[in-house]
XYZ file of C-alpha atoms in Angstrom:
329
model
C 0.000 0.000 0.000
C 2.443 2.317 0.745
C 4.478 1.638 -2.628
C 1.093 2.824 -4.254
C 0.715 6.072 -2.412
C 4.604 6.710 -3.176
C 3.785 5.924 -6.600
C 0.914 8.191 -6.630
C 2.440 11.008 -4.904
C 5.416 11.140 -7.170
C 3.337 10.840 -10.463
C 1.186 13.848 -9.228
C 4.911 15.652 -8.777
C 5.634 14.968 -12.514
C 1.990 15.851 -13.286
C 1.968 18.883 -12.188
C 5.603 20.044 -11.838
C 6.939 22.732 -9.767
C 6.498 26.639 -10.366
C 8.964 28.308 -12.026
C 7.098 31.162 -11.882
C 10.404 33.348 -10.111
C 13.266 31.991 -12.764
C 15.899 33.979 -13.810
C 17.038 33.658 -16.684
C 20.562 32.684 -15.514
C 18.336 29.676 -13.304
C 15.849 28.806 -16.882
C 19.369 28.484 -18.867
C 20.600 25.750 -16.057
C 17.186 24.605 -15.945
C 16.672 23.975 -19.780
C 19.999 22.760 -20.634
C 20.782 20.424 -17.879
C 18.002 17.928 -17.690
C 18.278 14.647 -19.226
C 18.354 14.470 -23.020
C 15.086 13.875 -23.694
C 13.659 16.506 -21.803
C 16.544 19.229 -23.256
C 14.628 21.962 -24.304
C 17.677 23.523 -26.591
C 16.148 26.666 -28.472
C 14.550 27.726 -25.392
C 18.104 26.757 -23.001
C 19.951 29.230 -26.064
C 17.408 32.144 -25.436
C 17.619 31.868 -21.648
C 21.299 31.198 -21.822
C 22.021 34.172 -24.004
C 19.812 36.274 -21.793
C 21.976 35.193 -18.817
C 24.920 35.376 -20.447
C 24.554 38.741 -21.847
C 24.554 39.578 -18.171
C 28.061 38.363 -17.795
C 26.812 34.802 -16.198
C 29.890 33.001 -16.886
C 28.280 29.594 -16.617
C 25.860 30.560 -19.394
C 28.258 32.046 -21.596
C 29.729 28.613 -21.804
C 26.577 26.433 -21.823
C 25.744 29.143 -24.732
C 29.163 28.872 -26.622
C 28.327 24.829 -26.211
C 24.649 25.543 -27.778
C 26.340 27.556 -30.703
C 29.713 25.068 -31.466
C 27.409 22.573 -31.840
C 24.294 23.527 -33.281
C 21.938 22.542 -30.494
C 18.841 25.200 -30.837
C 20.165 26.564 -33.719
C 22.432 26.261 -36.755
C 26.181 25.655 -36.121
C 28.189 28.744 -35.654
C 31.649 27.571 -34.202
C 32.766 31.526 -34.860
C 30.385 33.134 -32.709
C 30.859 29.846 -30.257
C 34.261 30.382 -29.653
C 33.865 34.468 -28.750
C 31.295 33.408 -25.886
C 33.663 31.000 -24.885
C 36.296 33.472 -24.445
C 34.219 35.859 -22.459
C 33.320 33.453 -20.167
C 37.153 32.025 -19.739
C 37.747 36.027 -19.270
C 35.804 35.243 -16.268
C 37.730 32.365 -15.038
C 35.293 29.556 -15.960
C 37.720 26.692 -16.321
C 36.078 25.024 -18.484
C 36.187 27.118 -20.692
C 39.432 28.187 -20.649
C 39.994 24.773 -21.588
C 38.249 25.055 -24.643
C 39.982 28.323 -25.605
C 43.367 26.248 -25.331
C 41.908 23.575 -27.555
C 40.462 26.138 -30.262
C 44.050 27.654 -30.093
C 45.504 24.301 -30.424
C 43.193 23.064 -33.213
C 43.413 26.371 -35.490
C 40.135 25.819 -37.135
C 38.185 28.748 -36.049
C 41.070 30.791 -34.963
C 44.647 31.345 -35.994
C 47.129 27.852 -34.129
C 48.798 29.791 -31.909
C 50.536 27.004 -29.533
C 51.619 29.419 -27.121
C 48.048 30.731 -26.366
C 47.338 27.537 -26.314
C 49.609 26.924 -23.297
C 48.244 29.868 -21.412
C 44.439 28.927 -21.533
C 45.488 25.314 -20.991
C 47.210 26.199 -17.500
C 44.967 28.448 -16.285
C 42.015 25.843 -16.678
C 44.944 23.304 -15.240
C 45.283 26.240 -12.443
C 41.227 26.199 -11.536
C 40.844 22.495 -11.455
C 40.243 21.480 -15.111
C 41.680 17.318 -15.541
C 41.328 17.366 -19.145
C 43.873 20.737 -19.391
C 46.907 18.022 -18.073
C 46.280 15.738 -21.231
C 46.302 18.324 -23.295
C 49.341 19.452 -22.157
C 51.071 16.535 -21.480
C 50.504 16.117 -25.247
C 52.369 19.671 -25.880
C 55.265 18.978 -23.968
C 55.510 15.391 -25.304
C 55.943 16.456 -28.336
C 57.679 20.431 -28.036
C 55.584 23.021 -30.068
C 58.126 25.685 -29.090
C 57.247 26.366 -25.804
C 60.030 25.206 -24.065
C 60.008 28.586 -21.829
C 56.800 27.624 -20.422
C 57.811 24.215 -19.450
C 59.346 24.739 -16.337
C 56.260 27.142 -14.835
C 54.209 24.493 -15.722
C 56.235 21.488 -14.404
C 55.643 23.606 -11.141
C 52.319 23.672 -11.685
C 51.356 19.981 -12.224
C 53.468 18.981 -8.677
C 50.533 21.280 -6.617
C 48.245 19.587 -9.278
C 49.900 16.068 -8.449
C 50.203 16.128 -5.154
C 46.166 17.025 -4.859
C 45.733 13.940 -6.475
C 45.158 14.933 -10.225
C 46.097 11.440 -12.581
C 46.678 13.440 -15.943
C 48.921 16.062 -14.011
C 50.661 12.728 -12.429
C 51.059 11.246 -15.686
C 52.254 15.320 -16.858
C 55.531 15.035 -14.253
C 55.672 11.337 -15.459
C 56.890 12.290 -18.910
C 58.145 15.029 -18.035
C 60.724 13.135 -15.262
C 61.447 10.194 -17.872
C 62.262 12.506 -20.699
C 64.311 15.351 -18.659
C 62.157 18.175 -19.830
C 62.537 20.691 -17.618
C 63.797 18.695 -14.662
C 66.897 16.430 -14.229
C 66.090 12.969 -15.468
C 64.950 10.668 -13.025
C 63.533 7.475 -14.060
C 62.714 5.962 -10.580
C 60.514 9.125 -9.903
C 59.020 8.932 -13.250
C 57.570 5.694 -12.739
C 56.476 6.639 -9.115
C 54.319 9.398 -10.877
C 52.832 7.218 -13.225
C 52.144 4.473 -11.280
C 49.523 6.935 -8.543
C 48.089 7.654 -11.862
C 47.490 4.149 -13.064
C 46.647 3.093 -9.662
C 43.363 5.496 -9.966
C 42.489 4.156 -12.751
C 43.681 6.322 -15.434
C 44.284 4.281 -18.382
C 47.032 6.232 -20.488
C 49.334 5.784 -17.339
C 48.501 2.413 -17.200
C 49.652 2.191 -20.811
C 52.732 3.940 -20.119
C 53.595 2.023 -16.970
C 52.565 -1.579 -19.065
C 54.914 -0.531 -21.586
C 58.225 0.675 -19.666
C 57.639 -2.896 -17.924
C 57.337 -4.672 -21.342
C 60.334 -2.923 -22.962
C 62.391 -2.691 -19.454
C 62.695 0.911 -19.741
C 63.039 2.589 -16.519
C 62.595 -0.888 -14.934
C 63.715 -3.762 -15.073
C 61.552 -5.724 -17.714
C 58.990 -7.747 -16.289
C 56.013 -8.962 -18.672
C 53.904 -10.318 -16.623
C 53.725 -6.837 -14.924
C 53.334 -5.696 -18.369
C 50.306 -7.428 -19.107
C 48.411 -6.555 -15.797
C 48.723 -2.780 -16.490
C 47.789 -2.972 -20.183
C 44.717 -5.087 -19.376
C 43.736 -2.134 -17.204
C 44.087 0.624 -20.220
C 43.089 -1.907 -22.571
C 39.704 -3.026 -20.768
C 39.488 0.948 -20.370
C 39.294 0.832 -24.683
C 42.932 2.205 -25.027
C 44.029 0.943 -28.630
C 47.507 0.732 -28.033
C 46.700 -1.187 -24.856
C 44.417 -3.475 -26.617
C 46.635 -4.350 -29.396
C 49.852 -5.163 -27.456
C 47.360 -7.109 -25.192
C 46.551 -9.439 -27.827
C 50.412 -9.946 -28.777
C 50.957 -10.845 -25.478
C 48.470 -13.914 -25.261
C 49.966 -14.396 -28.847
C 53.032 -14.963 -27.505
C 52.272 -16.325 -24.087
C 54.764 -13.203 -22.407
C 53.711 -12.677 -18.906
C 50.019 -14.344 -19.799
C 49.587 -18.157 -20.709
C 49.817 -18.109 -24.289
C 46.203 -18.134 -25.680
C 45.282 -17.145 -28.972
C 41.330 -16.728 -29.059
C 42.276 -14.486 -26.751
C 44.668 -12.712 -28.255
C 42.490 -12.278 -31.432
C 39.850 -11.055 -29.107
C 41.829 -8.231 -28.032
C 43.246 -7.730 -31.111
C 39.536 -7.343 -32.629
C 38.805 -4.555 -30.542
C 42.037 -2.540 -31.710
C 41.244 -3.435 -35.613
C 37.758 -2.148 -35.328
C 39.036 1.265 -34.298
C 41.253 1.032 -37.233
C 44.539 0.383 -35.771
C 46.795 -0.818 -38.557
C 48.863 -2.987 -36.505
C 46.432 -4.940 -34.988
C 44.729 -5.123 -38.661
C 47.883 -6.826 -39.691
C 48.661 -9.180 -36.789
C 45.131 -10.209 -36.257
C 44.559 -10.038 -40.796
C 48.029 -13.162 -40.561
C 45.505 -14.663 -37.895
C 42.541 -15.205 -40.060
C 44.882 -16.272 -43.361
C 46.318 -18.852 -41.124
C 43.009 -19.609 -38.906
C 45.145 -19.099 -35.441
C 42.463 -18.582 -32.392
C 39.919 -17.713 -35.324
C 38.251 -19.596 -38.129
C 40.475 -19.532 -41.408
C 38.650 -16.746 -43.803
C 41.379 -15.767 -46.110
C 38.940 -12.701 -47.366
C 38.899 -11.376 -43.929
C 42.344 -11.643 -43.555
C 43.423 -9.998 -46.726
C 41.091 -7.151 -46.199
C 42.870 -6.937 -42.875
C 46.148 -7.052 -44.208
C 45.237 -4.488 -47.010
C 44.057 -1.838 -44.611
C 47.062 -2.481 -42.579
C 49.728 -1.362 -45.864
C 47.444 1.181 -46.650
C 47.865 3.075 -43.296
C 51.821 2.520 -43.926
C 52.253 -0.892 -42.044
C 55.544 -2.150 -44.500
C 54.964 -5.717 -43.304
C 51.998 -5.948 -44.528
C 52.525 -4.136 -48.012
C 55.602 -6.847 -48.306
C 53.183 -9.501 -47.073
C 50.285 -8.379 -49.946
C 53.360 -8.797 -52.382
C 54.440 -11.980 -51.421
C 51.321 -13.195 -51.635
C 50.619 -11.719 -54.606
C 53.401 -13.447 -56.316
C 52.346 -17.137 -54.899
C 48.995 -16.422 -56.410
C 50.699 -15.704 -59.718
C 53.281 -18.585 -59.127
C 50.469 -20.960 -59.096
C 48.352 -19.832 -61.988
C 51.392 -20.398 -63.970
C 51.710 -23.748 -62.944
C-alpha cells in the first residue's frame, strides 16, 4: 500500500511540476539545458542562456558557446561559439578556458597559436580542469616551441599532483622520464605514473605496461606488463588493446592463448589500428584462435599497408606473387 501512495504522490509531482514562476534567466538556462536528453529543451536553453549570459553569467556564456559550437537550438556557428567562450574564460570559468586552449591548439576557427594555447590550458589546469593536463602533457611530449613555459608548468602539475590529479601525475611522469625541464629521473618517473594508473587512469597504465614490457626505466617484467595494459586496454585504449593481444599471442607474462589474443586484437582493428589489422589479418589467413577466412584476412592485411604498415605491403606482395606462381603452374 504504501508503494502505491509513493507511486501516486510522485506521479502527481511529474503531473503537475513545480512553479517556475520566479526563474531567472541565468536559473531557466541551467534549468533547460541540464536535464536529461530527452527533456533538453535547446532553443529555449539558447534564449535563456544568451539572456543570462549577456549579463556576464559566466556559466551561461559557456553552456551558450556549447549551444552555438554545436548547433543545439540553432544552426552551427563555431565563430560566434568560440567568442562566448572566451568571455566566459575572461571570467575564469575553467572550463572554458579549456576550450579556448583547444580552439588555439586546433586552429580551425582561430589562428594555431601554440603558445596561447599553453596559457588557456594552464589556467584551466590552475582552476581544477583534468582534461587541461592531457592536453598538455601532449604539448610537452611532443615540443611546439614552448620550451620557456615548461618549467612554470612542471611547477604547476606537482601542486596539481600532489592534490591527487592522474593526468597532471602522468604530466611530471613524462616530463621526469624525458628530462624536460627537470633532471632525469627514471625511478621518480615511474612513481608518478604508477599513482596515476593506480586510480584508474588508463594512459598511465599504458605507459607504466609498456616501460615494464620494454624494461625501460625498470627492469623488464612482462607479466607486470600485461596486468597494467589489461587495465588501459579493458578501459578501450588501442595501443593497450593491441599489445594485449600480442601478449596472449606470444604467451609473455600471460599463458599463451590465442582466441584471446584475437579477441583483443579485434577490438584494436575495429578502431582502425593498422597494426592490430595486420597481426590479427596473418591470424585469419592462417586460422590461429579464429576460423580460417582468407577474405577477412586480406582485407585486414590491405588496410594495414594502406595506413603505412611495410609488413603488410611486403606480405600483400608476397602473396601476390604465390597467387601468380600458381596460376602459372
Amino acid at each position: 500500500m504504501r508503494k502505491l501512495v509513493l507511486a501516486a504522490a510522485a506521479a502527481a509531482v511529474l503531473a503537475c511540476g513545480p512553479s517556475f514562476a520566479g526563474d531567472t534567466a541565468e536559473d531557466a538556462c541551467y534549468r533547460h539545458f541540464d536535464v536529461n536528453d530527452e527533456g533538453q529543451d535547446f532553443p529555449e536553453a539558447l534564449k535563456q542562456c544568451r539572456e543570462a549570459a549577456e549579463q556576464g553569467n559566466s556559466r551561461a556564456q559557456y553552456l551558450l558557446g556549447y549551444m552555438l559550437e554545436n548547433g543545439k537550438g540553432t544552426e552551427a556557428d563555431p565563430a560566434g561559439a568560440f567568442g562566448w567562450y572566451m568571455k566566459s574564460a575572461a571570467r575564469g570559468y575553467p572550463s572554458a578556458e579549456y576550450v579556448v586552449g583547444t580552439f588555439y591548439l586546433k586552429g580551425d576557427v582561430v589562428r594555431h597559436d601554440t603558445l596561447e594555447a599553453v596559457k588557456w590550458l594552464k589556467r584551466a589546469a590552475e582552476h581544477g580542469q583534468n582534461d587541461a593536463w592531457v592536453s598538455l602533457s601532449t604539448i610537452f611530449a611532443y615540443g611546439g616551441g614552448v620550451r620557456q613555459d615548461l618549467a612554470d608548468t612542471v611547477k604547476l602539475a606537482h601542486v596539481s599532483a600532489d592534490m591527487g590529479v592522474p593526468a597532471a601525475q602522468r604530466f611530471l611522469g613524462l616530463a621526469y622520464l624525458n628530462g624536460r625541464a627537470v633532471k632525469r629521473d627514471t625511478a621518480e618517473a615511474v612513481s608518478w605514473f604508477r599513482k596515476a594508473a593506480e586510480q584508474g587512469y588508463a594512459d598511465a597504465q599504458t605507459d607504466l605496461g609498456l616501460l615494464y614490457y620494454a624494461g625501460e626505466a625498470v627492469e623488464a617484467d612482462y607479466a607486470e606488463a600485461a596486468k597494467w595494459l589489461r587495465k588501459a586496454a579493458e578501459q578501450g585504449d588501442i595501443g593497450a588493446q593491441t599489445l594485449t593481444g600480442k601478449l596472449y599471442i606470444a604467451g609473455n607474462g600471460v599463458k599463451q592463448d590465442f582466441a584471446e589474443a584475437a579477441k583483443w586484437l579485434r577490438m584494436a582493428a575495429v578502431k582502425g589500428c593498422p597494426d592490430a589489422e595486420y597481426t590479427l589479418g596473418r591470424m585469419y589467413l592462417n586460422g590461429v584462435g579464429v576460423e580460417e577466412n582468407k577474405e577477412e584476412g586480406l582485407k585486414l592485411i590491405r588496410d594495414a599497408g594502406e595506413q603505412g604498415i611495410r609488413e603488410a605491403k611486403a606480405l600483400l606482395i608476397e602473396l601476390s606473387e604465390d597467387s601468380a606462381h600458381l596460376q602459372e603452374k
